[in-house]
């Protein structure tokens, strides 16, 4: 195109107009005053109004009309040039303004897309951080859940030990089959372990539910993060478009808002709510882990304390059984010795009674023979009285010896009964000691250590 000044034409470069360029320096257009012409009438001596010229004057203009017509043409041409010159200046100004406006609009749009990229990057980074934190927290909670499972498995051994101890002690014989302190502590231990197992099972279910909630909210954040990544890539590609890009084209139908489109407030609130819920579940998971720590610490301490509370009376009771058995054995030795003495005493009494038979025969034979004395010689003399007293004395001695023999024999039977009772009681104590020490105490040596009860093994 030709420059208005007559110079060669150049392509207009897009640039931002800081100030409005001045209008072209031309004469301002204005309406010229109409020249008034007085047209003479065709009358008079020189006029052509006569009949002889009637056919020639109908198609003729007057010179003044001809000059007037030319003047009007000159005026219109001058006004057209001025209007065209003004139109060219306005067109140039409009084109330059449109180019600057388009450049400013594109720069503003690029800046807006850049700000949007920063917002998307912020939420994307926050979501990614929350996803990583929630994933790490879920792993920690899984480790705590594994500890709970280990502790639950480890409690089977103490429970089996307690129930086995109770069953073994049921095989004690009377009178040792008593409800003593050991049995009461064993019952408390079995009840404690059952309660701990129930608590661990409930806590395991709670941990499983919390891990599921953690994974669900992590998935929500991951879906939101994935959308943010895709949106970031789209806006990043849009921000790199320029007028020189080769992959741009017209999309008239894109200049509209989607009915399902969100607002910046709802967009930010959606991610904020996702993060808020994820953070809430993360805090709940942290609190649950702390609760599990306290539960495992308390349960392991309670079981070890109860184990000590059982072992102490067990050892004490075994000591009492040993002491009682030793005393019973000591008394048995005394009884056995006394039985020997008593048997010798009975033998001596029997011999003493037997020894009185000969004197009794002598005295009675003397009395019998003297009863044959004739007539007046059958006298109650001193010898007769003495023989009678001797027989009475021997009879009394024999009766006394027999009574003592009966007493001694009864004492011997009592000693034998005592011996049998002592031997039976010693057997009962031996059985009780075997059950408590060899069965129960030896079995309790397999009680898990604190590290295993705490779930670290």
Short mmCIF file of N, CA and C in Angstrom, two decimals, residues 334-397:
data_model
loop_
_atom_site.label_atom_id
_atom_site.label_comp_id
_atom_site.label_asym_id
_atom_site.label_seq_id
_atom_site.Cartn_x
_atom_site.Cartn_y
_atom_site.Cartn_z
N UNK A 334 9.12 -90.01 113.94
CA UNK A 334 8.83 -90.18 115.37
C UNK A 334 7.76 -91.24 115.59
N UNK A 335 6.75 -91.25 114.76
CA UNK A 335 5.68 -92.25 114.89
C UNK A 335 6.24 -93.65 114.67
N UNK A 336 7.07 -93.80 113.64
CA UNK A 336 7.63 -95.11 113.37
C UNK A 336 8.50 -95.59 114.55
N UNK A 337 9.25 -94.66 115.11
CA UNK A 337 10.07 -95.04 116.27
C UNK A 337 9.18 -95.42 117.45
N UNK A 338 8.12 -94.63 117.66
CA UNK A 338 7.21 -94.92 118.77
C UNK A 338 6.47 -96.24 118.54
N UNK A 339 6.16 -96.53 117.29
CA UNK A 339 5.51 -97.82 117.00
C UNK A 339 6.44 -98.97 117.39
N UNK A 340 7.72 -98.83 117.10
CA UNK A 340 8.69 -99.87 117.50
C UNK A 340 8.73 -100.04 119.00
N UNK A 341 8.76 -98.89 119.69
CA UNK A 341 8.76 -98.96 121.15
C UNK A 341 7.49 -99.62 121.67
N UNK A 342 6.37 -99.24 121.08
CA UNK A 342 5.09 -99.77 121.55
C UNK A 342 4.98 -101.26 121.28
N UNK A 343 5.47 -101.69 120.16
CA UNK A 343 5.45 -103.13 119.87
C UNK A 343 6.31 -103.91 120.90
N UNK A 344 7.47 -103.34 121.22
CA UNK A 344 8.32 -103.98 122.26
C UNK A 344 7.62 -103.98 123.61
N UNK A 345 6.90 -102.88 123.92
CA UNK A 345 6.17 -102.80 125.18
C UNK A 345 5.06 -103.84 125.23
N UNK A 346 4.36 -104.04 124.16
CA UNK A 346 3.29 -105.05 124.13
C UNK A 346 3.88 -106.44 124.32
N UNK A 347 4.99 -106.66 123.64
CA UNK A 347 5.63 -107.98 123.80
C UNK A 347 6.06 -108.19 125.26
N UNK A 348 6.56 -107.16 125.90
CA UNK A 348 6.97 -107.26 127.32
C UNK A 348 5.77 -107.51 128.21
N UNK A 349 4.64 -106.81 127.93
CA UNK A 349 3.43 -107.01 128.73
C UNK A 349 2.92 -108.45 128.58
N UNK A 350 2.93 -108.93 127.36
CA UNK A 350 2.48 -110.30 127.16
C UNK A 350 3.40 -111.29 127.90
N UNK A 351 4.67 -111.00 127.85
CA UNK A 351 5.61 -111.88 128.57
C UNK A 351 5.39 -111.79 130.08
N UNK A 352 5.10 -110.56 130.57
CA UNK A 352 4.86 -110.39 132.01
C UNK A 352 3.62 -111.15 132.42
N UNK A 353 2.57 -111.13 131.61
CA UNK A 353 1.34 -111.87 131.92
C UNK A 353 1.63 -113.38 131.91
N UNK A 354 2.42 -113.75 130.93
CA UNK A 354 2.76 -115.18 130.85
C UNK A 354 3.60 -115.63 132.06
N UNK A 355 4.45 -114.67 132.47
CA UNK A 355 5.30 -114.99 133.62
C UNK A 355 4.48 -115.16 134.90
N UNK A 356 3.30 -114.58 134.97
CA UNK A 356 2.48 -114.70 136.17
C UNK A 356 1.70 -116.01 136.21
N UNK A 357 1.74 -116.77 135.16
CA UNK A 357 0.99 -118.01 135.14
C UNK A 357 1.59 -119.05 136.13
N UNK A 358 2.89 -119.15 136.15
CA UNK A 358 3.54 -120.16 137.05
C UNK A 358 3.29 -119.84 138.52
N UNK A 359 3.52 -118.57 138.98
CA UNK A 359 3.19 -118.27 140.38
C UNK A 359 1.73 -118.53 140.69
N UNK A 360 0.84 -118.19 139.75
CA UNK A 360 -0.59 -118.42 139.97
C UNK A 360 -0.87 -119.91 140.11
N UNK A 361 -0.22 -120.72 139.28
CA UNK A 361 -0.40 -122.17 139.39
C UNK A 361 0.11 -122.68 140.74
N UNK A 362 1.25 -122.18 141.17
CA UNK A 362 1.82 -122.63 142.45
C UNK A 362 0.88 -122.29 143.59
N UNK A 363 0.40 -121.00 143.61
CA UNK A 363 -0.47 -120.58 144.72
C UNK A 363 -1.78 -121.35 144.70
N UNK A 364 -2.37 -121.49 143.52
CA UNK A 364 -3.64 -122.18 143.45
C UNK A 364 -3.46 -123.68 143.76
N UNK A 365 -2.34 -124.25 143.32
CA UNK A 365 -2.09 -125.68 143.65
C UNK A 365 -1.94 -125.86 145.15
N UNK A 366 -1.25 -124.94 145.79
CA UNK A 366 -1.08 -125.01 147.25
C UNK A 366 -2.44 -124.94 147.94
N UNK A 367 -3.27 -123.98 147.50
CA UNK A 367 -4.58 -123.87 148.10
C UNK A 367 -5.42 -125.13 147.84
N UNK A 368 -5.28 -125.66 146.64
CA UNK A 368 -6.04 -126.85 146.30
C UNK A 368 -5.60 -128.03 147.15
N UNK A 369 -4.30 -128.20 147.26
CA UNK A 369 -3.80 -129.33 148.05
C UNK A 369 -4.18 -129.18 149.52
N UNK A 370 -4.12 -127.96 150.05
CA UNK A 370 -4.40 -127.75 151.46
C UNK A 370 -5.88 -127.90 151.76
N UNK A 371 -6.65 -127.85 150.71
CA UNK A 371 -8.09 -128.06 150.96
C UNK A 371 -8.39 -129.51 151.31
N UNK A 372 -7.39 -130.40 151.11
CA UNK A 372 -7.57 -131.80 151.46
C UNK A 372 -7.05 -132.13 152.88
N UNK A 373 -6.70 -131.10 153.65
CA UNK A 373 -6.28 -131.38 155.04
C UNK A 373 -7.47 -131.96 155.80
N UNK A 374 -7.18 -132.96 156.63
CA UNK A 374 -8.31 -133.64 157.29
C UNK A 374 -8.78 -132.90 158.53
N UNK A 375 -10.02 -133.01 158.79
CA UNK A 375 -10.70 -132.62 160.02
C UNK A 375 -10.29 -131.26 160.52
N UNK A 376 -9.86 -131.25 161.76
CA UNK A 376 -9.58 -129.98 162.36
C UNK A 376 -8.33 -129.34 161.80
N UNK A 377 -7.54 -130.06 161.09
CA UNK A 377 -6.32 -129.47 160.47
C UNK A 377 -6.67 -128.58 159.28
N UNK A 378 -7.93 -128.66 158.87
CA UNK A 378 -8.35 -127.72 157.82
C UNK A 378 -8.59 -126.38 158.47
N UNK A 379 -7.48 -125.73 158.75
CA UNK A 379 -7.50 -124.51 159.57
C UNK A 379 -7.23 -123.29 158.69
N UNK A 380 -7.89 -122.16 159.12
CA UNK A 380 -7.64 -120.89 158.43
C UNK A 380 -6.44 -120.22 159.06
N UNK A 381 -5.36 -120.82 158.81
CA UNK A 381 -4.14 -120.30 159.40
C UNK A 381 -3.57 -119.17 158.56
N UNK A 382 -2.48 -118.67 159.08
CA UNK A 382 -1.84 -117.53 158.40
C UNK A 382 -1.39 -117.92 157.01
N UNK A 383 -0.93 -119.13 156.84
CA UNK A 383 -0.48 -119.57 155.53
C UNK A 383 -1.64 -119.57 154.54
N UNK A 384 -2.85 -119.99 155.09
CA UNK A 384 -4.00 -120.00 154.18
C UNK A 384 -4.35 -118.59 153.73
N UNK A 385 -4.37 -117.65 154.68
CA UNK A 385 -4.66 -116.26 154.31
C UNK A 385 -3.62 -115.68 153.36
N UNK A 386 -2.38 -116.05 153.60
CA UNK A 386 -1.34 -115.49 152.75
C UNK A 386 -1.45 -116.04 151.33
N UNK A 387 -1.76 -117.34 151.20
CA UNK A 387 -1.92 -117.91 149.86
C UNK A 387 -3.11 -117.27 149.14
N UNK A 388 -4.18 -117.04 149.94
CA UNK A 388 -5.34 -116.39 149.29
C UNK A 388 -4.96 -114.98 148.81
N UNK A 389 -4.27 -114.22 149.70
CA UNK A 389 -3.86 -112.86 149.29
C UNK A 389 -2.93 -112.92 148.09
N UNK A 390 -2.06 -113.98 148.05
CA UNK A 390 -1.14 -114.09 146.91
C UNK A 390 -1.91 -114.30 145.62
N UNK A 391 -2.93 -115.21 145.70
CA UNK A 391 -3.72 -115.43 144.48
C UNK A 391 -4.43 -114.14 144.06
N UNK A 392 -4.99 -113.43 145.06
CA UNK A 392 -5.66 -112.16 144.73
C UNK A 392 -4.69 -111.15 144.13
N UNK A 393 -3.50 -111.06 144.74
CA UNK A 393 -2.50 -110.12 144.22
C UNK A 393 -2.09 -110.50 142.80
N UNK A 394 -1.87 -111.83 142.58
CA UNK A 394 -1.50 -112.25 141.22
C UNK A 394 -2.62 -111.96 140.22
N UNK A 395 -3.87 -112.22 140.69
CA UNK A 395 -5.01 -111.95 139.78
C UNK A 395 -5.10 -110.46 139.45
N UNK A 396 -4.91 -109.64 140.49
CA UNK A 396 -4.96 -108.18 140.25
C UNK A 396 -3.84 -107.74 139.32
N UNK A 397 -2.65 -108.27 139.51
CA UNK A 397 -1.52 -107.91 138.64
C UNK A 397 -1.78 -108.33 137.21
#
